[in-house]
PDB file of C-alpha atoms in Angstrom:
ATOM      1  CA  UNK A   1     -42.601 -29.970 -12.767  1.00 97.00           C
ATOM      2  CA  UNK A   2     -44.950 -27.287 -11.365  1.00 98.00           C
ATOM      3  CA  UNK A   3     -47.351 -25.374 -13.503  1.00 98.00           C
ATOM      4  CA  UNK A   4     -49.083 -22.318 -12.091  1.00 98.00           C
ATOM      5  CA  UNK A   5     -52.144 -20.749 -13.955  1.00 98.00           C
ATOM      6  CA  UNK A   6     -53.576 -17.586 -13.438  1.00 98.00           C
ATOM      7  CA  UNK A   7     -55.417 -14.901 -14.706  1.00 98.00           C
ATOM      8  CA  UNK A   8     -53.793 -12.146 -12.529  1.00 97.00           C
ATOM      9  CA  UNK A   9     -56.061  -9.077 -14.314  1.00 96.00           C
ATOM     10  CA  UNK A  10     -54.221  -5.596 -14.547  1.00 92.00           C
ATOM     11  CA  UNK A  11     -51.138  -6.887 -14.968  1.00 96.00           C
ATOM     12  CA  UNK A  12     -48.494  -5.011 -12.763  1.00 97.00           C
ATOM     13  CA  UNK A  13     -44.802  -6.146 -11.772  1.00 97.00           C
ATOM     14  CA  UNK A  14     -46.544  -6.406  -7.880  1.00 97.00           C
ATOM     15  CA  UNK A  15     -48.313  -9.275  -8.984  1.00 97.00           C
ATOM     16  CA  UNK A  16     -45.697 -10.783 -11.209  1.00 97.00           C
ATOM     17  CA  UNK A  17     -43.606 -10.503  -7.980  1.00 97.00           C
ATOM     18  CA  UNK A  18     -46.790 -12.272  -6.523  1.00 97.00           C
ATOM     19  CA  UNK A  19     -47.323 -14.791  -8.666  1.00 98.00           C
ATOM     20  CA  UNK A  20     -42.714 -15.682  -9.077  1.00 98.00           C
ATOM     21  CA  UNK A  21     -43.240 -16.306  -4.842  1.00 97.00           C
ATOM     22  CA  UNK A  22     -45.259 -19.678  -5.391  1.00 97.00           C
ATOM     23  CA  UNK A  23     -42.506 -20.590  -7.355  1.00 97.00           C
ATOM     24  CA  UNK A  24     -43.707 -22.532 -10.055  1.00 98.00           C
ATOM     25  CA  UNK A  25     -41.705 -23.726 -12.853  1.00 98.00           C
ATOM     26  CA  UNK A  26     -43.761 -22.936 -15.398  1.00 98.00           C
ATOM     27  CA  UNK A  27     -46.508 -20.003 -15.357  1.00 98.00           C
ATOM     28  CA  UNK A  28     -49.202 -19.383 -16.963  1.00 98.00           C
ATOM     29  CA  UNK A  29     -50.782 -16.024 -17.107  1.00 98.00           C
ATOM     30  CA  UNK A  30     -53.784 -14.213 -18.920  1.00 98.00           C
ATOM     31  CA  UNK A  31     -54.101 -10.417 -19.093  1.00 97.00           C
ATOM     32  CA  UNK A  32     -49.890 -10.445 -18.690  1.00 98.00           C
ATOM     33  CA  UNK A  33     -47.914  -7.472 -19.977  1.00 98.00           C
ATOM     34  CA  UNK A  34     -45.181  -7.961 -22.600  1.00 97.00           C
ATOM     35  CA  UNK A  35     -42.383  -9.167 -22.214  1.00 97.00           C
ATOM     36  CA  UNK A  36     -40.660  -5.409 -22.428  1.00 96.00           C
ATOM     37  CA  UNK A  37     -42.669  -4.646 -19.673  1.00 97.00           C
ATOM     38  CA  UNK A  38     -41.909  -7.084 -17.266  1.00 97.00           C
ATOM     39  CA  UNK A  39     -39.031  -7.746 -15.047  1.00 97.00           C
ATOM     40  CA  UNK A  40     -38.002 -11.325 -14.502  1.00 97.00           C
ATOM     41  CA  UNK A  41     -34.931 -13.084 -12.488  1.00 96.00           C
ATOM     42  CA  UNK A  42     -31.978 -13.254 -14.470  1.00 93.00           C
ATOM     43  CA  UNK A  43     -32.316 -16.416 -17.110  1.00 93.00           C
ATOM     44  CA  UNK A  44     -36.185 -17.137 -16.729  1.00 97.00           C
ATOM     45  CA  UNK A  45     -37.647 -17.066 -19.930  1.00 97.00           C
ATOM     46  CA  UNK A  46     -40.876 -15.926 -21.436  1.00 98.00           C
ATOM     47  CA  UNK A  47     -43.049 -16.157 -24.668  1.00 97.00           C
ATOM     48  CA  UNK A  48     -46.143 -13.986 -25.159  1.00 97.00           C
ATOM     49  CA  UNK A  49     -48.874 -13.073 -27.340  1.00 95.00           C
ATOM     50  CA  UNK A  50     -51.283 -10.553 -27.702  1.00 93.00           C
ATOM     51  CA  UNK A  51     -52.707  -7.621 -29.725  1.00 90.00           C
ATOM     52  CA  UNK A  52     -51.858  -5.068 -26.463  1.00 91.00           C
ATOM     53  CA  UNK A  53     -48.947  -4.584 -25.109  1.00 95.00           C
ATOM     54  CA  UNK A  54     -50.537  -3.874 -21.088  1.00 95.00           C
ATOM     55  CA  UNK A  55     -52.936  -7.354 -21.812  1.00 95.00           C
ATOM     56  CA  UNK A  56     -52.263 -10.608 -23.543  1.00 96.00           C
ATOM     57  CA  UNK A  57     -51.213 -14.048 -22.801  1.00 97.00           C
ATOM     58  CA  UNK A  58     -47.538 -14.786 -21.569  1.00 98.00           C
ATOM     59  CA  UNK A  59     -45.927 -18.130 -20.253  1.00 98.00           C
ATOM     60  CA  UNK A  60     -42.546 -17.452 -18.207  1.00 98.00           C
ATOM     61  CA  UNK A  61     -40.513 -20.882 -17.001  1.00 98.00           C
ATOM     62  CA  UNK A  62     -37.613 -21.532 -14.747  1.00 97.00           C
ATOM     63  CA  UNK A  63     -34.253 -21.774 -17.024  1.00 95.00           C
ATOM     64  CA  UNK A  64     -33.802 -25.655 -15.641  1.00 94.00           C
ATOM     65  CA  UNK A  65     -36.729 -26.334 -18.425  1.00 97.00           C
ATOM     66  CA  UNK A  66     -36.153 -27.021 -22.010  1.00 96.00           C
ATOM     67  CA  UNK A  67     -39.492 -25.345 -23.118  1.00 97.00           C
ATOM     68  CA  UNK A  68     -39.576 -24.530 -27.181  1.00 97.00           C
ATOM     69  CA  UNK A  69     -42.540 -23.367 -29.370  1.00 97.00           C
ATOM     70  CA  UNK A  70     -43.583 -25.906 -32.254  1.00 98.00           C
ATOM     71  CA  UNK A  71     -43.041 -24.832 -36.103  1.00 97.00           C
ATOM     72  CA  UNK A  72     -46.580 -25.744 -36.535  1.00 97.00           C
ATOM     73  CA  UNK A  73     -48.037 -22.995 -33.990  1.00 97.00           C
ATOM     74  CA  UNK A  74     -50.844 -20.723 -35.429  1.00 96.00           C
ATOM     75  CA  UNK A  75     -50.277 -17.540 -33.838  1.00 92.00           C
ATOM     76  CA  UNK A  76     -53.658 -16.925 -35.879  1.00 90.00           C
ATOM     77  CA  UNK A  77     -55.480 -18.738 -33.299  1.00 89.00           C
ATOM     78  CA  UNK A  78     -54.925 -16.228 -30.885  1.00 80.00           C
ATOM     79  CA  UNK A  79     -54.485 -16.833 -27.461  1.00 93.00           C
ATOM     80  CA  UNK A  80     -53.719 -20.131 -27.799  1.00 97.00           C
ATOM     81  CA  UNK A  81     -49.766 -21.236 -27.285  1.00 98.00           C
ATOM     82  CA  UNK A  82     -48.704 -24.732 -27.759  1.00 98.00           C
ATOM     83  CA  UNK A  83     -45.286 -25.146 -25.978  1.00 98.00           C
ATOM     84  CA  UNK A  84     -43.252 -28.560 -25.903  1.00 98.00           C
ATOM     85  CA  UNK A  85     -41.372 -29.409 -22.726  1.00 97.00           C
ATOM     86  CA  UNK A  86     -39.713 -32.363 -23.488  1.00 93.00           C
ATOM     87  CA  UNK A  87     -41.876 -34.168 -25.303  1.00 94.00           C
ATOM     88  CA  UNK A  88     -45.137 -33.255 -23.271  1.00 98.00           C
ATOM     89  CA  UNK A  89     -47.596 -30.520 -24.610  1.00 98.00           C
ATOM     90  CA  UNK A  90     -48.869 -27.810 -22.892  1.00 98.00           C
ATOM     91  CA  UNK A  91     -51.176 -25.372 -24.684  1.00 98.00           C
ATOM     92  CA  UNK A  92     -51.716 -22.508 -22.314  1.00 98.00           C
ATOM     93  CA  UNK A  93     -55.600 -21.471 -23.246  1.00 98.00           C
ATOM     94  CA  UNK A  94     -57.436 -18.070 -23.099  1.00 97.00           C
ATOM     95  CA  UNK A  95     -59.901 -17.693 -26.157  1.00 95.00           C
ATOM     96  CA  UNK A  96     -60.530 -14.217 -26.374  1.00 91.00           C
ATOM     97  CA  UNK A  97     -62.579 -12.063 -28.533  1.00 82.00           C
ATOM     98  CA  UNK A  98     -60.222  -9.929 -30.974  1.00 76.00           C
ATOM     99  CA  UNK A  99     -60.118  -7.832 -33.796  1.00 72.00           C
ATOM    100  CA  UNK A 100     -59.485 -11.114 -35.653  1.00 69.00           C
ATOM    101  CA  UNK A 101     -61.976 -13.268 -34.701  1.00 63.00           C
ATOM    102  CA  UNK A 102     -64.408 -10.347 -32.841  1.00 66.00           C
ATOM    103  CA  UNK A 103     -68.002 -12.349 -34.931  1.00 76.00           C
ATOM    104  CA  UNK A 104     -66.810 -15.790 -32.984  1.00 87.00           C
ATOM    105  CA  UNK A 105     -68.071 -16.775 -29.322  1.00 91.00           C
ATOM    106  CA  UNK A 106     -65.879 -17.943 -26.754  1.00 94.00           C
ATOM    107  CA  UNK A 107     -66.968 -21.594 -26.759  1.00 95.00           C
ATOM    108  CA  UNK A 108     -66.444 -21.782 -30.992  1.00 94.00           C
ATOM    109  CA  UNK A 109     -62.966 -19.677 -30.512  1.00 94.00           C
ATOM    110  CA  UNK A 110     -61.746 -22.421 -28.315  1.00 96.00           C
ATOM    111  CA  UNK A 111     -63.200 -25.235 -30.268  1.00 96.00           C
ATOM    112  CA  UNK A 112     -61.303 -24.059 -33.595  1.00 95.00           C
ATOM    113  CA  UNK A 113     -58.470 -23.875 -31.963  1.00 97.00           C
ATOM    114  CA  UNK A 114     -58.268 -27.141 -30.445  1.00 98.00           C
ATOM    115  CA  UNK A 115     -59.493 -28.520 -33.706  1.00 98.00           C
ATOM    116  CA  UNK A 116     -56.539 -27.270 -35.337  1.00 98.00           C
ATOM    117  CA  UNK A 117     -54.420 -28.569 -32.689  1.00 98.00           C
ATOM    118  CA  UNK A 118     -55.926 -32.002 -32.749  1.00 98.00           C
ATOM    119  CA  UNK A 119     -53.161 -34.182 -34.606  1.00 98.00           C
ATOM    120  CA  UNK A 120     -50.656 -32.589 -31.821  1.00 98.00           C
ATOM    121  CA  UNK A 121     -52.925 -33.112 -28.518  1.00 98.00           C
ATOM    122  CA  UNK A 122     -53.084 -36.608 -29.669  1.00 98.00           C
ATOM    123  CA  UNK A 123     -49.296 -37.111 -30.362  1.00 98.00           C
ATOM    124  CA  UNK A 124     -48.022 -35.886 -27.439  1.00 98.00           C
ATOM    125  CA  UNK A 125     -49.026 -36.458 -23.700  1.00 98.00           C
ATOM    126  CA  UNK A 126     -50.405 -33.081 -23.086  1.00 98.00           C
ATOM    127  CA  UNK A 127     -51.787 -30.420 -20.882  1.00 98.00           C
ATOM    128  CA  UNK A 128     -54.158 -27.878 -21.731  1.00 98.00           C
ATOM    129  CA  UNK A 129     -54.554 -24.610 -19.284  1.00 98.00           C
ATOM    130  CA  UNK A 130     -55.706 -21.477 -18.747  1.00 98.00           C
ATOM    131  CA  UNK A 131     -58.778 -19.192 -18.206  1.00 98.00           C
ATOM    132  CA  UNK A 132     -61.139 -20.947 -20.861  1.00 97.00           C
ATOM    133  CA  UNK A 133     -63.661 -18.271 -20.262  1.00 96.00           C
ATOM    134  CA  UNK A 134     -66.452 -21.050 -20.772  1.00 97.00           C
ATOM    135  CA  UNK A 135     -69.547 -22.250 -18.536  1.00 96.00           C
ATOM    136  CA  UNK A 136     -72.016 -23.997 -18.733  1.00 94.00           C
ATOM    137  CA  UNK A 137     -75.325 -22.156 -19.994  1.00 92.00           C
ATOM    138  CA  UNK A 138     -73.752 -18.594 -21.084  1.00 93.00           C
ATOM    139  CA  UNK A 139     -74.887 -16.806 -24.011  1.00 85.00           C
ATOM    140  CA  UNK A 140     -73.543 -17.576 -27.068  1.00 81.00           C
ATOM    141  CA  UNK A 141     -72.994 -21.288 -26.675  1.00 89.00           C
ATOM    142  CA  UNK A 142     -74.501 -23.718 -29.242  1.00 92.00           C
ATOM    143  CA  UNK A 143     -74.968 -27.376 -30.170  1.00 91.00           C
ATOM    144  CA  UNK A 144     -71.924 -27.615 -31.922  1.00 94.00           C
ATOM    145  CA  UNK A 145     -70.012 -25.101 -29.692  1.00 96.00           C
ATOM    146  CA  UNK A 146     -69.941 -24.870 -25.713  1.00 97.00           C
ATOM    147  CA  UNK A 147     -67.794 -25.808 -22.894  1.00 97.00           C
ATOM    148  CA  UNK A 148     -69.899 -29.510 -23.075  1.00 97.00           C
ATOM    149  CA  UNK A 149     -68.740 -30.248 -26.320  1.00 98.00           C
ATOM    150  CA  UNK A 150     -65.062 -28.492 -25.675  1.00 98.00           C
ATOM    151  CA  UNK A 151     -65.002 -31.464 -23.294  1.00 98.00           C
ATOM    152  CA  UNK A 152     -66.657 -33.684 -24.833  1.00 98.00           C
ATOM    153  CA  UNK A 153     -64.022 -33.003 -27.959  1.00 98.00           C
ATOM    154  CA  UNK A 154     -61.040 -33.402 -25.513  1.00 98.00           C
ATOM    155  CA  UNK A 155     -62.556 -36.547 -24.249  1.00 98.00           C
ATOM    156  CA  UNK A 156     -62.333 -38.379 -27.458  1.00 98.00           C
ATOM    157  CA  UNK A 157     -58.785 -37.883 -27.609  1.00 98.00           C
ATOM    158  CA  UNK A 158     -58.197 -38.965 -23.417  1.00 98.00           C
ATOM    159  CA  UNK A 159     -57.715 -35.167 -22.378  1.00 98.00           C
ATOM    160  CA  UNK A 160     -60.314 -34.810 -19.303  1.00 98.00           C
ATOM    161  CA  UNK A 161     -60.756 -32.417 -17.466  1.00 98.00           C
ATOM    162  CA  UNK A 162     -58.796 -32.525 -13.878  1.00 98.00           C
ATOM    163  CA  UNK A 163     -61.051 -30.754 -11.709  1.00 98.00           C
ATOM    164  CA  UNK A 164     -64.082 -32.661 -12.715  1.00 98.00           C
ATOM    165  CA  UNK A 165     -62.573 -35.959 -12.907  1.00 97.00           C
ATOM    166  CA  UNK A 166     -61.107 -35.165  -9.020  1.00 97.00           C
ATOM    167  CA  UNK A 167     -64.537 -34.688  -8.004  1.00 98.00           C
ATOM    168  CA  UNK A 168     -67.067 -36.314  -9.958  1.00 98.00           C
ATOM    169  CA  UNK A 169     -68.998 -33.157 -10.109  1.00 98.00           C
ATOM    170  CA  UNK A 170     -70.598 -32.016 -13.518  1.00 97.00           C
ATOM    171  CA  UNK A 171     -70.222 -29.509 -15.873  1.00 96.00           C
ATOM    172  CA  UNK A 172     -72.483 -26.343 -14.498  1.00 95.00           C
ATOM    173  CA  UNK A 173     -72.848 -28.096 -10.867  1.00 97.00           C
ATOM    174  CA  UNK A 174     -69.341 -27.182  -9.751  1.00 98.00           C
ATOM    175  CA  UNK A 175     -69.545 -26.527  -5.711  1.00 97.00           C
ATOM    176  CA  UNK A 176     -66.774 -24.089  -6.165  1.00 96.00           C
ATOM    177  CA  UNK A 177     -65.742 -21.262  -8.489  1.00 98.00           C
ATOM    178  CA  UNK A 178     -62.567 -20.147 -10.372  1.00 98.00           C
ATOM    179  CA  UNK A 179     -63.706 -16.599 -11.504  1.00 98.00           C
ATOM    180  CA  UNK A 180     -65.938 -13.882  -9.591  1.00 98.00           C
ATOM    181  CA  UNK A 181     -67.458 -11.405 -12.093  1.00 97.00           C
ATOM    182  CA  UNK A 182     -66.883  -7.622 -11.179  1.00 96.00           C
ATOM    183  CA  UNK A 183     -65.056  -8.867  -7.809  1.00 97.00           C
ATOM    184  CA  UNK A 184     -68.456  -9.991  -6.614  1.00 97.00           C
ATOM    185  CA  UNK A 185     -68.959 -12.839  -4.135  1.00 96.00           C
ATOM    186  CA  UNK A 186     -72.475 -13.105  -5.879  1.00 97.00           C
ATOM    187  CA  UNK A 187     -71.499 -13.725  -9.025  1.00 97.00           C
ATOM    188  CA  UNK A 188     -69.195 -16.673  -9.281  1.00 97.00           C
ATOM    189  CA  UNK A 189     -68.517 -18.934 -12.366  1.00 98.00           C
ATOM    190  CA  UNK A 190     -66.300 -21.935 -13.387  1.00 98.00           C
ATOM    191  CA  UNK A 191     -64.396 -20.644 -16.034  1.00 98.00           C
ATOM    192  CA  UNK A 192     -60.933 -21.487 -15.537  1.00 98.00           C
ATOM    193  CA  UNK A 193     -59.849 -25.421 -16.636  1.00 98.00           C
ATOM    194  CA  UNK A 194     -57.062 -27.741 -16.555  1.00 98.00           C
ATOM    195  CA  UNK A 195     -57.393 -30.840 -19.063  1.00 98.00           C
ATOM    196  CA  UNK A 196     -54.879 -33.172 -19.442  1.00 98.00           C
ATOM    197  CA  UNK A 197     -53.967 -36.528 -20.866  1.00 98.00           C
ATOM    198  CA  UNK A 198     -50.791 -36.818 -18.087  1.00 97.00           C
ATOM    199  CA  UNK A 199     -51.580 -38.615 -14.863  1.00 95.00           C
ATOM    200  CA  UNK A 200     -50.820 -35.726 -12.245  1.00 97.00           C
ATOM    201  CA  UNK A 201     -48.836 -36.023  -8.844  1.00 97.00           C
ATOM    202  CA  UNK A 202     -51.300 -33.212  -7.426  1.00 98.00           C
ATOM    203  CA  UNK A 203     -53.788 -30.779  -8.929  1.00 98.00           C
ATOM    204  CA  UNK A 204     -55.737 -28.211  -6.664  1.00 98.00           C
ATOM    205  CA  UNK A 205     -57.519 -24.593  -6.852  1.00 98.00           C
ATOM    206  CA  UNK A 206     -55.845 -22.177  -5.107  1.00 98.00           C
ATOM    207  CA  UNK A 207     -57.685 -19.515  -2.658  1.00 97.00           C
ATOM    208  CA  UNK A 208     -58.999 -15.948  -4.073  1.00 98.00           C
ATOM    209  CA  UNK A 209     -57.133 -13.062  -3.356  1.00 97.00           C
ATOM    210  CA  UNK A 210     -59.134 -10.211  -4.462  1.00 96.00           C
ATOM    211  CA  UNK A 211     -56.228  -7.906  -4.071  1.00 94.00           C
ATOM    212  CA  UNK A 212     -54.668  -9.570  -7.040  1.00 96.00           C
ATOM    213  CA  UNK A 213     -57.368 -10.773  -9.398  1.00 98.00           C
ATOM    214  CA  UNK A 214     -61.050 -11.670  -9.967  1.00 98.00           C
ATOM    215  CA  UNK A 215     -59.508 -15.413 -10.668  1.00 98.00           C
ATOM    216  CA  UNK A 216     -58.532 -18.161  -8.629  1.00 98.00           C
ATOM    217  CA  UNK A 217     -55.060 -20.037  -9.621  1.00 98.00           C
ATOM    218  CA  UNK A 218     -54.767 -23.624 -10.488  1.00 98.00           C
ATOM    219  CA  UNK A 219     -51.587 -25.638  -9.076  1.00 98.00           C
ATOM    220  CA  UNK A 220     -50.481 -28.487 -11.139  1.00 98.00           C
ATOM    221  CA  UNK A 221     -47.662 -30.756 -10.460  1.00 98.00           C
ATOM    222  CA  UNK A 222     -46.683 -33.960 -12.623  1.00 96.00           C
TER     223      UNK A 222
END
């Protein structure tokens, strides 16, 4: 199975038709427009969530893959989305601040969430995605909640992060970046992760395109 993940910005269907050409069989994909507003090939499916119609988070799979959303999903614990496929789980990740949870950080809305989802991540062999919109040192992290102890968390339950693993590189002392603020070169960050407790055939970061988003995508393959 492929997995693509990618923040693709202003979602428009030029970059859905974009983002179908790597031909994944599974997508993930921040800042996606509804379903209603998106056109698909005939029989891929998609499940979405988000408090905008024009912005939320959407997964869309190839119909060859059984892909089903757990009874015990919170769709309080927004945008987080625990799929099964098979009997692997993938949580496609983007904490983001809403009218919901608006008082809450980034680092703490993640950390809730995968709290929550605890007893599942260690059921299941599982993968957890997305644009986690954590680094190391930004404002509003905290002893109890940052992307250290997201990992850290994670860890305890043997979900590690890929990239980091891969390379032996450190949290904050990545030598590349996943997200480039305001389409800046200057400004680059780590933000976007792939853990997983699911020994992986290939995992990589793709190239930036800055005609299509101010992320890079991941490529997964198990």
């Amino acid at each position: 199975m492929k997995i693509l993940t990618y923040n693709i910005n202003k979602s428009t269907q030029e970059k859905i038709e974009k983002v179908l050409a790597f031909d994944a069989d599974l997508l993930i994909l921040p800042e996606v427009a509804c379903p209603s507003k998106v056109t698909l090939p005939e029989d891929y499916r998609m499940e979405w969530m988000g408090d905008f119609p024009n912005k939320g988070l959407g997964v869309i799979w190839k119909p060859k893959l059984k892909v089903e959303v757990p009874s015990w999903f919170n769709p309080a614990l927004q945008y987080f989305l625990p799929l099964l496929v098979g009997r692997q789980l993938i949580i496609a990740a983007w904490p983001t601040t809403t009218k919901h949870n608006s008082p809450m950080k980034y680092p703490e809305i993640a950390m809730k969430a995968f709290q929550e989802y605890a007893p599942y991540i260690k059921q299941f062999p599982t993968i957890i995605t997305g644009d986690m919109n954590c680094y190391k040192g930004q404002s509003g992290e905290s002893k109890m909640f940052s992307i250290q102890t997201i990992c850290d968390f994670l860890k305890e339950m043997n979900v590690v992060s890929v990239y980091h693993e891969m390379t032996g590189e450190t949290l904050g002392n990545e030598s590349c970046a996943t997200y480039f603020h305001q389409f800046k070169e200057t400004q680059p960050f780590f933000i976007d992760y792939t853990f997983s407790s699911i020994p992986l055939k290939s995992y990589q970061l793709g190239e930036w395109d800055k005609e299509l988003s101010d992320h890079v995508p991941q490529f997964i393959e198990i």
